[in-house]
């Protein structure tokens, strides 16, 4: 099978979570839509990578360097939240609890995948902290072997500085049932228990 | 929120079945992929509508007029299968049972949606039949009020010609359990029962 319809289906089907069936539905939907939409989507994709830059301060990906978060005067400059990747930054930011700055690692320590300490841009984090004005670094990597190893590495990297290094809590998620929590989650929830006032 | 990442998320989220969450995942996946892929997808979309034409014979959508199916010499020219839309044509064709030609209505009779007899290009179908050489028209519209009404309209449109007009069977689908079949499906399955030899 050839032609523009098949070509587009093949391309859409390369995205994770989009099978051939979904890709076919998307393309036929596109065929029924205003041609302007396909053109806008096409233009947006064509220039996408050129319009995205990595922030020289926090390594966030956006259309400006430094990024909008680093230049946002409304944010608390005394805290840096360290995240694995940009989607995690978005998730923490959308949560609304944290209103400080970020540092994006673009990965986690994972010797099996060939990701060592030098691949996580920790010198940049150390420089930011050494420059002064930062009171706390909150490590918000995921609670996994790699996430914990990365958190320990960050604490070690920053131990010569006076900064406080903390780790987000791991435990039973809000609204879920203990019945469905795995043993490791329960272990963490008990280990990190806090005294009620 | 602005910028190229949000812009692309908004565009992807306009597709049916892709929510904001899936759109965000797609865009971040794109960010990690080879920029060449986004460029190829962009180019394919940009020229998509210009490269698609409607077949002047059967109203199929492809990159040529007449379409590849109408010019395929290996197909039986004596039967025309009438389908609601191009995805249905693809489904029937992929099934492999039917190897004749098609006629695409691009809709079904639906007075409530303002789709009347004049919107279904039936003159074109009548012309094809009147031109001779067609022995049977198989109406493969879906088994619904609109699909049945359309089938009756097609039979009426063609009744001045000598062509045989048939309708695909409706009944309990292969591999499914009767327990889950709805009353209307069972009704059709009993009404269309055939005598075993």
Coordinates of C-alpha atoms in Angstrom, one line a residue:
Chain A
X1 CA 0.0 0.0 0.0
X2 CA 1.3 3.4 -1.0
X3 CA 0.1 7.0 -1.3
X4 CA -0.2 10.0 1.1
X5 CA -2.9 8.4 3.3
X6 CA -0.7 5.3 4.0
X7 CA 2.4 7.4 4.4
X8 CA 0.7 9.5 7.1
X9 CA -0.7 6.4 8.8
X10 CA 2.8 4.9 9.0
X11 CA 4.2 8.1 10.5
X12 CA 1.5 8.4 13.2
X13 CA 1.8 4.7 14.0
X14 CA 5.4 5.3 15.1
X15 CA 4.3 7.2 18.2
X16 CA 4.2 5.0 21.3
X17 CA 0.6 4.1 22.2
X18 CA -0.7 4.8 18.7
X19 CA -1.3 1.5 16.8
X20 CA -2.1 1.2 13.1
X21 CA -5.8 1.2 13.9
X22 CA -5.7 4.5 15.8
X23 CA -3.3 6.0 13.3
X24 CA -5.8 5.1 10.5
X25 CA -8.6 6.8 12.5
X26 CA -6.6 9.9 13.0
X27 CA -5.7 10.2 9.3
X28 CA -9.3 9.8 8.2
X29 CA -10.4 12.3 10.7
X30 CA -7.8 14.7 9.3
X31 CA -9.2 14.1 5.9
X32 CA -12.6 15.3 7.0
X33 CA -11.3 18.3 8.9
X34 CA -10.5 21.8 7.6
X35 CA -7.3 21.5 5.5
X36 CA -6.1 24.5 7.5
X37 CA -5.7 22.3 10.5
X38 CA -3.4 19.8 8.8
X39 CA -1.4 22.8 7.5
X40 CA -1.0 24.3 10.9
X41 CA -0.1 21.0 12.5
X42 CA 2.4 20.5 9.7
X43 CA 4.0 23.9 10.1
X44 CA 4.2 23.5 13.8
X45 CA 6.0 20.1 13.5
X46 CA 8.3 21.3 10.7
X47 CA 9.8 24.0 12.9
X48 CA 9.3 22.3 16.2
X49 CA 12.9 21.2 17.0
X50 CA 14.4 24.5 15.8
X51 CA 12.1 26.5 18.1
X52 CA 13.0 24.5 21.3
X53 CA 16.2 25.4 23.2
X54 CA 17.6 24.0 26.4
X55 CA 17.8 26.5 29.3
X56 CA 21.4 27.3 30.2
X57 CA 20.5 27.6 33.8
X58 CA 18.1 24.7 34.6
X59 CA 18.1 22.6 31.4
X60 CA 14.4 23.0 31.0
X61 CA 13.2 22.8 27.3
X62 CA 11.3 25.8 26.0
X63 CA 11.4 28.6 23.4
X64 CA 13.8 30.8 25.4
X65 CA 17.1 30.6 27.2
X66 CA 17.0 31.3 30.1
X67 CA 13.5 29.7 30.3
X68 CA 10.4 31.4 31.5
X69 CA 10.6 29.7 34.9
X70 CA 14.2 30.9 35.5
X71 CA 13.2 34.5 34.6
X72 CA 9.9 34.4 36.6
X73 CA 10.4 37.0 39.3
X74 CA 7.4 35.7 41.2
X75 CA 9.2 32.5 42.1
X76 CA 11.1 31.6 45.2
X77 CA 14.8 31.8 44.2
X78 CA 15.9 30.0 47.4
X79 CA 14.7 26.5 46.4
X80 CA 15.7 24.3 43.5
X81 CA 13.6 21.2 42.7
X82 CA 15.6 18.6 40.9
X83 CA 13.5 16.5 38.4
X84 CA 14.3 13.7 36.0
X85 CA 12.9 15.2 32.9
X86 CA 10.7 18.1 31.5
X87 CA 7.4 16.2 31.8
X88 CA 8.2 15.7 35.5
X89 CA 8.9 19.5 35.8
X90 CA 5.5 20.2 34.2
X91 CA 3.8 17.8 36.6
X92 CA 5.3 19.3 39.7
X93 CA 4.7 22.8 38.4
X94 CA 1.0 22.0 37.5
X95 CA 0.6 20.6 41.0
X96 CA 0.8 24.2 42.3
X97 CA 2.4 23.3 45.7
X98 CA 5.9 24.1 44.7
X99 CA 6.7 27.6 43.5
X100 CA 10.5 27.7 43.3
X101 CA 12.9 27.0 40.5
X102 CA 13.9 23.7 38.9
X103 CA 16.9 21.7 37.7
X104 CA 16.3 19.1 35.0
X105 CA 18.7 16.1 34.9
X106 CA 17.4 14.6 31.6
X107 CA 17.9 11.1 33.0
X108 CA 18.6 9.1 36.2
X109 CA 21.8 7.4 37.3
X110 CA 21.6 4.0 35.6
X111 CA 24.9 2.1 35.1
X112 CA 23.2 -0.6 33.1
X113 CA 21.9 1.9 30.6
X114 CA 25.3 3.6 30.5
X115 CA 24.2 6.7 32.4
X116 CA 26.8 7.7 34.9
X117 CA 27.3 10.7 37.2
X118 CA 28.9 12.8 34.4
X119 CA 25.7 12.5 32.2
X120 CA 23.4 14.3 34.7
X121 CA 24.8 17.9 34.5
X122 CA 25.4 18.0 38.2
X123 CA 28.3 20.5 37.9
X124 CA 25.7 23.0 36.7
X125 CA 23.6 22.3 39.8
X126 CA 26.7 22.6 42.0
X127 CA 27.5 25.9 40.4
X128 CA 24.0 27.3 41.0
X129 CA 24.2 26.3 44.6
X130 CA 27.8 27.6 45.0
X131 CA 26.8 30.9 43.5
X132 CA 24.8 31.4 46.7
X133 CA 21.2 32.4 47.5
X134 CA 19.9 28.8 47.5
X135 CA 18.7 27.4 50.9
X136 CA 17.3 24.1 49.8
X137 CA 17.5 21.5 47.0
X138 CA 14.5 19.2 46.9
X139 CA 15.2 16.0 45.0
X140 CA 12.0 15.0 43.2
X141 CA 13.3 12.0 41.3
X142 CA 10.9 9.0 41.2
X143 CA 11.0 6.5 44.0
X144 CA 12.9 3.7 42.3
X145 CA 16.4 2.2 42.5
X146 CA 17.7 4.7 39.9
X147 CA 15.8 7.6 41.5
X148 CA 17.2 6.8 45.0
X149 CA 20.7 6.4 43.6
X150 CA 20.4 9.7 41.8
X151 CA 19.2 11.4 45.0
X152 CA 22.1 10.0 47.0
X153 CA 24.5 11.2 44.3
X154 CA 23.0 14.7 44.4
X155 CA 23.4 14.8 48.2
X156 CA 27.0 13.7 47.9
X157 CA 27.7 16.2 45.1
X158 CA 26.3 19.1 47.3
X159 CA 27.8 18.0 50.6
X160 CA 30.6 20.5 50.5
X161 CA 28.1 23.3 50.3
X162 CA 25.9 24.5 53.2
X163 CA 22.7 23.8 51.2
X164 CA 19.9 21.7 52.8
X165 CA 19.2 18.7 50.5
X166 CA 15.7 17.0 50.9
X167 CA 13.9 14.3 49.2
X168 CA 10.1 14.2 48.4
X169 CA 8.2 11.7 50.5
X170 CA 7.3 8.2 49.1
X171 CA 4.3 6.4 50.5
X172 CA 0.7 5.4 49.9
X173 CA -0.8 7.9 47.3
X174 CA -3.7 10.1 48.3
X175 CA -7.1 8.5 47.6
X176 CA -5.7 5.0 47.0
X177 CA -6.4 1.9 49.1
X178 CA -3.7 0.3 51.2
X179 CA -5.0 -3.1 49.9
X180 CA -3.5 -2.3 46.5
X181 CA -0.2 -0.8 47.7
X182 CA 2.9 -2.9 47.0
X183 CA 5.2 -4.1 49.8
X184 CA 7.9 -1.5 48.9
X185 CA 5.4 1.4 49.0
X186 CA 4.1 0.2 52.4
X187 CA 7.7 -0.1 53.7
X188 CA 8.4 3.5 52.6
X189 CA 5.2 4.7 54.1
X190 CA 6.0 3.1 57.5
X191 CA 9.7 4.2 57.4
X192 CA 8.8 7.8 56.6
X193 CA 5.9 8.0 59.1
X194 CA 5.6 11.2 61.1
X195 CA 4.4 11.8 64.6
X196 CA 1.0 13.4 64.8
X197 CA 1.0 16.6 66.9
Chain B
X1 CA 0.8 28.7 28.9
X2 CA 2.5 29.5 25.5
X3 CA 5.4 28.3 23.4
X4 CA 5.9 25.7 20.7
X5 CA 5.5 22.7 23.1
X6 CA 2.0 24.0 24.3
X7 CA 1.1 24.9 20.8
X8 CA 1.7 21.4 19.5
X9 CA 0.0 19.8 22.5
X10 CA -3.1 21.9 21.8
X11 CA -3.1 20.8 18.1
X12 CA -2.7 17.1 18.9
X13 CA -5.4 17.3 21.6
X14 CA -7.9 18.3 18.9
X15 CA -7.9 14.8 17.4
X16 CA -10.7 12.6 18.7
X17 CA -9.5 10.1 21.3
X18 CA -6.4 12.1 22.1
X19 CA -6.8 14.0 25.4
X20 CA -4.4 16.6 26.8
X21 CA -2.5 14.0 28.7
X22 CA -1.9 11.8 25.6
X23 CA -1.1 14.9 23.5
X24 CA 1.5 15.9 26.1
X25 CA 3.1 12.5 26.0
X26 CA 3.2 12.5 22.2
X27 CA 4.9 15.9 22.1
X28 CA 7.5 15.0 24.7
X29 CA 8.2 11.8 22.9
X30 CA 8.7 13.9 19.7
X31 CA 11.2 16.1 21.6
X32 CA 13.3 13.0 22.4
X33 CA 13.1 11.6 18.8
X34 CA 15.3 12.4 15.9
X35 CA 14.3 15.9 14.6
X36 CA 14.1 14.4 11.1
X37 CA 10.9 12.5 12.1
X38 CA 9.1 15.7 13.2
X39 CA 10.2 17.3 9.9
X40 CA 9.0 14.3 7.8
X41 CA 5.6 14.3 9.7
X42 CA 5.3 18.0 9.2
X43 CA 6.0 17.9 5.5
X44 CA 3.6 15.0 5.1
X45 CA 0.8 17.0 6.9
X46 CA 1.5 20.2 5.1
X47 CA 0.9 18.8 1.7
X48 CA -1.6 16.2 2.8
X49 CA -4.9 17.7 1.5
X50 CA -3.3 18.9 -1.7
X51 CA -2.1 15.4 -2.5
X52 CA -5.5 13.8 -2.0
X53 CA -8.2 13.8 -4.7
X54 CA -11.7 12.3 -4.9
X55 CA -12.1 9.7 -7.6
X56 CA -14.4 10.9 -10.3
X57 CA -15.8 7.4 -10.7
X58 CA -16.3 6.0 -7.3
X59 CA -15.6 9.0 -5.0
X60 CA -12.8 7.1 -3.1
X61 CA -10.1 9.4 -1.7
X62 CA -6.5 8.7 -2.9
X63 CA -3.6 10.3 -4.8
X64 CA -5.1 9.6 -8.3
X65 CA -8.3 10.1 -10.2
X66 CA -9.5 7.6 -11.2
X67 CA -8.3 5.8 -8.1
X68 CA -6.2 2.7 -8.0
X69 CA -9.2 0.5 -7.3
X70 CA -11.1 1.8 -10.3
X71 CA -8.1 1.2 -12.6
X72 CA -7.2 -2.2 -11.2
X73 CA -7.7 -4.7 -14.0
X74 CA -7.6 -7.6 -11.6
X75 CA -10.9 -6.6 -10.1
X76 CA -14.4 -7.8 -11.0
X77 CA -16.0 -5.0 -12.9
X78 CA -19.5 -6.5 -12.7
X79 CA -20.1 -5.7 -9.0
X80 CA -20.1 -2.4 -7.1
X81 CA -20.0 -2.4 -3.3
X82 CA -21.6 0.8 -1.9
X83 CA -20.0 2.0 1.4
X84 CA -20.6 5.0 3.7
X85 CA -17.1 6.3 3.7
X86 CA -13.4 5.6 2.8
X87 CA -12.5 3.8 6.1
X88 CA -15.4 1.4 5.4
X89 CA -14.0 0.9 1.8
X90 CA -10.7 0.1 3.3
X91 CA -12.2 -2.3 5.9
X92 CA -14.2 -4.2 3.2
X93 CA -11.1 -4.3 0.9
X94 CA -8.8 -5.5 3.7
X95 CA -11.3 -8.3 4.5
X96 CA -10.3 -9.9 1.2
X97 CA -13.7 -11.5 0.5
X98 CA -14.9 -8.8 -2.0
X99 CA -12.8 -8.2 -5.1
X100 CA -15.0 -5.9 -7.1
X101 CA -15.3 -2.1 -7.3
X102 CA -16.7 0.4 -4.9
X103 CA -18.9 3.5 -4.6
X104 CA -18.4 5.8 -1.7
X105 CA -21.4 7.8 -0.5
X106 CA -19.5 10.0 2.0
X107 CA -22.5 9.9 4.4
X108 CA -25.8 8.2 5.1
X109 CA -29.3 9.4 4.7
X110 CA -30.0 11.4 7.9
X111 CA -32.7 14.1 7.7
X112 CA -32.0 15.1 11.3
X113 CA -28.4 16.0 10.3
X114 CA -29.6 17.6 7.1
X115 CA -28.3 14.9 4.9
X116 CA -30.9 14.2 2.1
X117 CA -30.9 12.0 -1.0
X118 CA -29.2 14.7 -3.0
X119 CA -26.1 14.7 -0.8
X120 CA -25.2 11.1 -1.5
X121 CA -24.0 11.3 -5.1
X122 CA -26.5 8.7 -6.2
X123 CA -26.8 10.1 -9.7
X124 CA -23.1 9.0 -10.2
X125 CA -24.0 5.5 -9.1
X126 CA -27.0 5.4 -11.4
X127 CA -24.8 6.6 -14.3
X128 CA -22.3 3.8 -13.6
X129 CA -25.0 1.2 -13.6
X130 CA -26.8 2.7 -16.6
X131 CA -23.6 2.6 -18.6
X132 CA -23.9 -1.2 -18.5
X133 CA -21.7 -4.1 -17.5
X134 CA -22.7 -4.0 -13.8
X135 CA -24.6 -7.1 -12.7
X136 CA -24.9 -6.5 -8.9
X137 CA -24.8 -3.6 -6.5
X138 CA -24.0 -4.7 -2.9
X139 CA -25.1 -2.2 -0.3
X140 CA -22.6 -2.4 2.6
X141 CA -23.9 0.5 4.7
X142 CA -24.0 -0.1 8.4
X143 CA -27.0 -1.9 10.0
X144 CA -28.6 1.2 11.6
X145 CA -31.7 3.3 10.9
X146 CA -29.6 5.5 8.6
X147 CA -27.9 2.6 7.0
X148 CA -31.2 0.8 6.2
X149 CA -32.8 4.0 4.9
X150 CA -29.9 4.6 2.6
X151 CA -30.0 1.0 1.4
X152 CA -33.7 1.4 0.5
X153 CA -33.0 4.7 -1.2
X154 CA -30.3 3.0 -3.3
X155 CA -32.7 0.2 -4.3
X156 CA -35.3 2.8 -5.3
X157 CA -32.8 4.8 -7.2
X158 CA -31.7 1.8 -9.2
X159 CA -35.1 0.1 -9.7
X160 CA -35.5 1.4 -13.2
X161 CA -32.3 -0.5 -14.2
X162 CA -32.0 -4.2 -14.5
X163 CA -29.2 -4.4 -11.9
X164 CA -29.6 -6.8 -8.9
X165 CA -29.4 -4.8 -5.6
X166 CA -28.3 -6.8 -2.5
X167 CA -27.6 -5.9 1.1
X168 CA -24.9 -7.4 3.3
X169 CA -26.2 -9.7 6.1
X170 CA -26.7 -8.4 9.6
X171 CA -26.5 -10.9 12.5
X172 CA -24.5 -12.2 15.4
X173 CA -20.8 -11.5 14.6
X174 CA -18.4 -14.4 14.1
X175 CA -16.7 -15.5 17.4
X176 CA -19.0 -13.5 19.6
X177 CA -21.4 -14.9 22.2
X178 CA -25.2 -14.8 21.7
X179 CA -25.5 -13.8 25.4
X180 CA -24.0 -10.4 24.6
X181 CA -25.9 -9.8 21.3
X182 CA -28.5 -7.0 21.6
X183 CA -32.2 -7.7 20.8
X184 CA -32.1 -5.9 17.4
X185 CA -29.1 -8.0 16.3
X186 CA -30.8 -11.3 17.3
X187 CA -34.0 -10.1 15.5
X188 CA -31.9 -9.6 12.3
X189 CA -30.1 -12.9 12.8
X190 CA -33.4 -14.8 13.0
X191 CA -35.1 -12.9 10.2
X192 CA -32.1 -13.5 7.9
X193 CA -31.7 -17.2 8.9
X194 CA -31.0 -19.5 6.0
X195 CA -31.9 -23.1 5.5
X196 CA -29.1 -25.6 6.0
X197 CA -28.7 -27.9 3.0

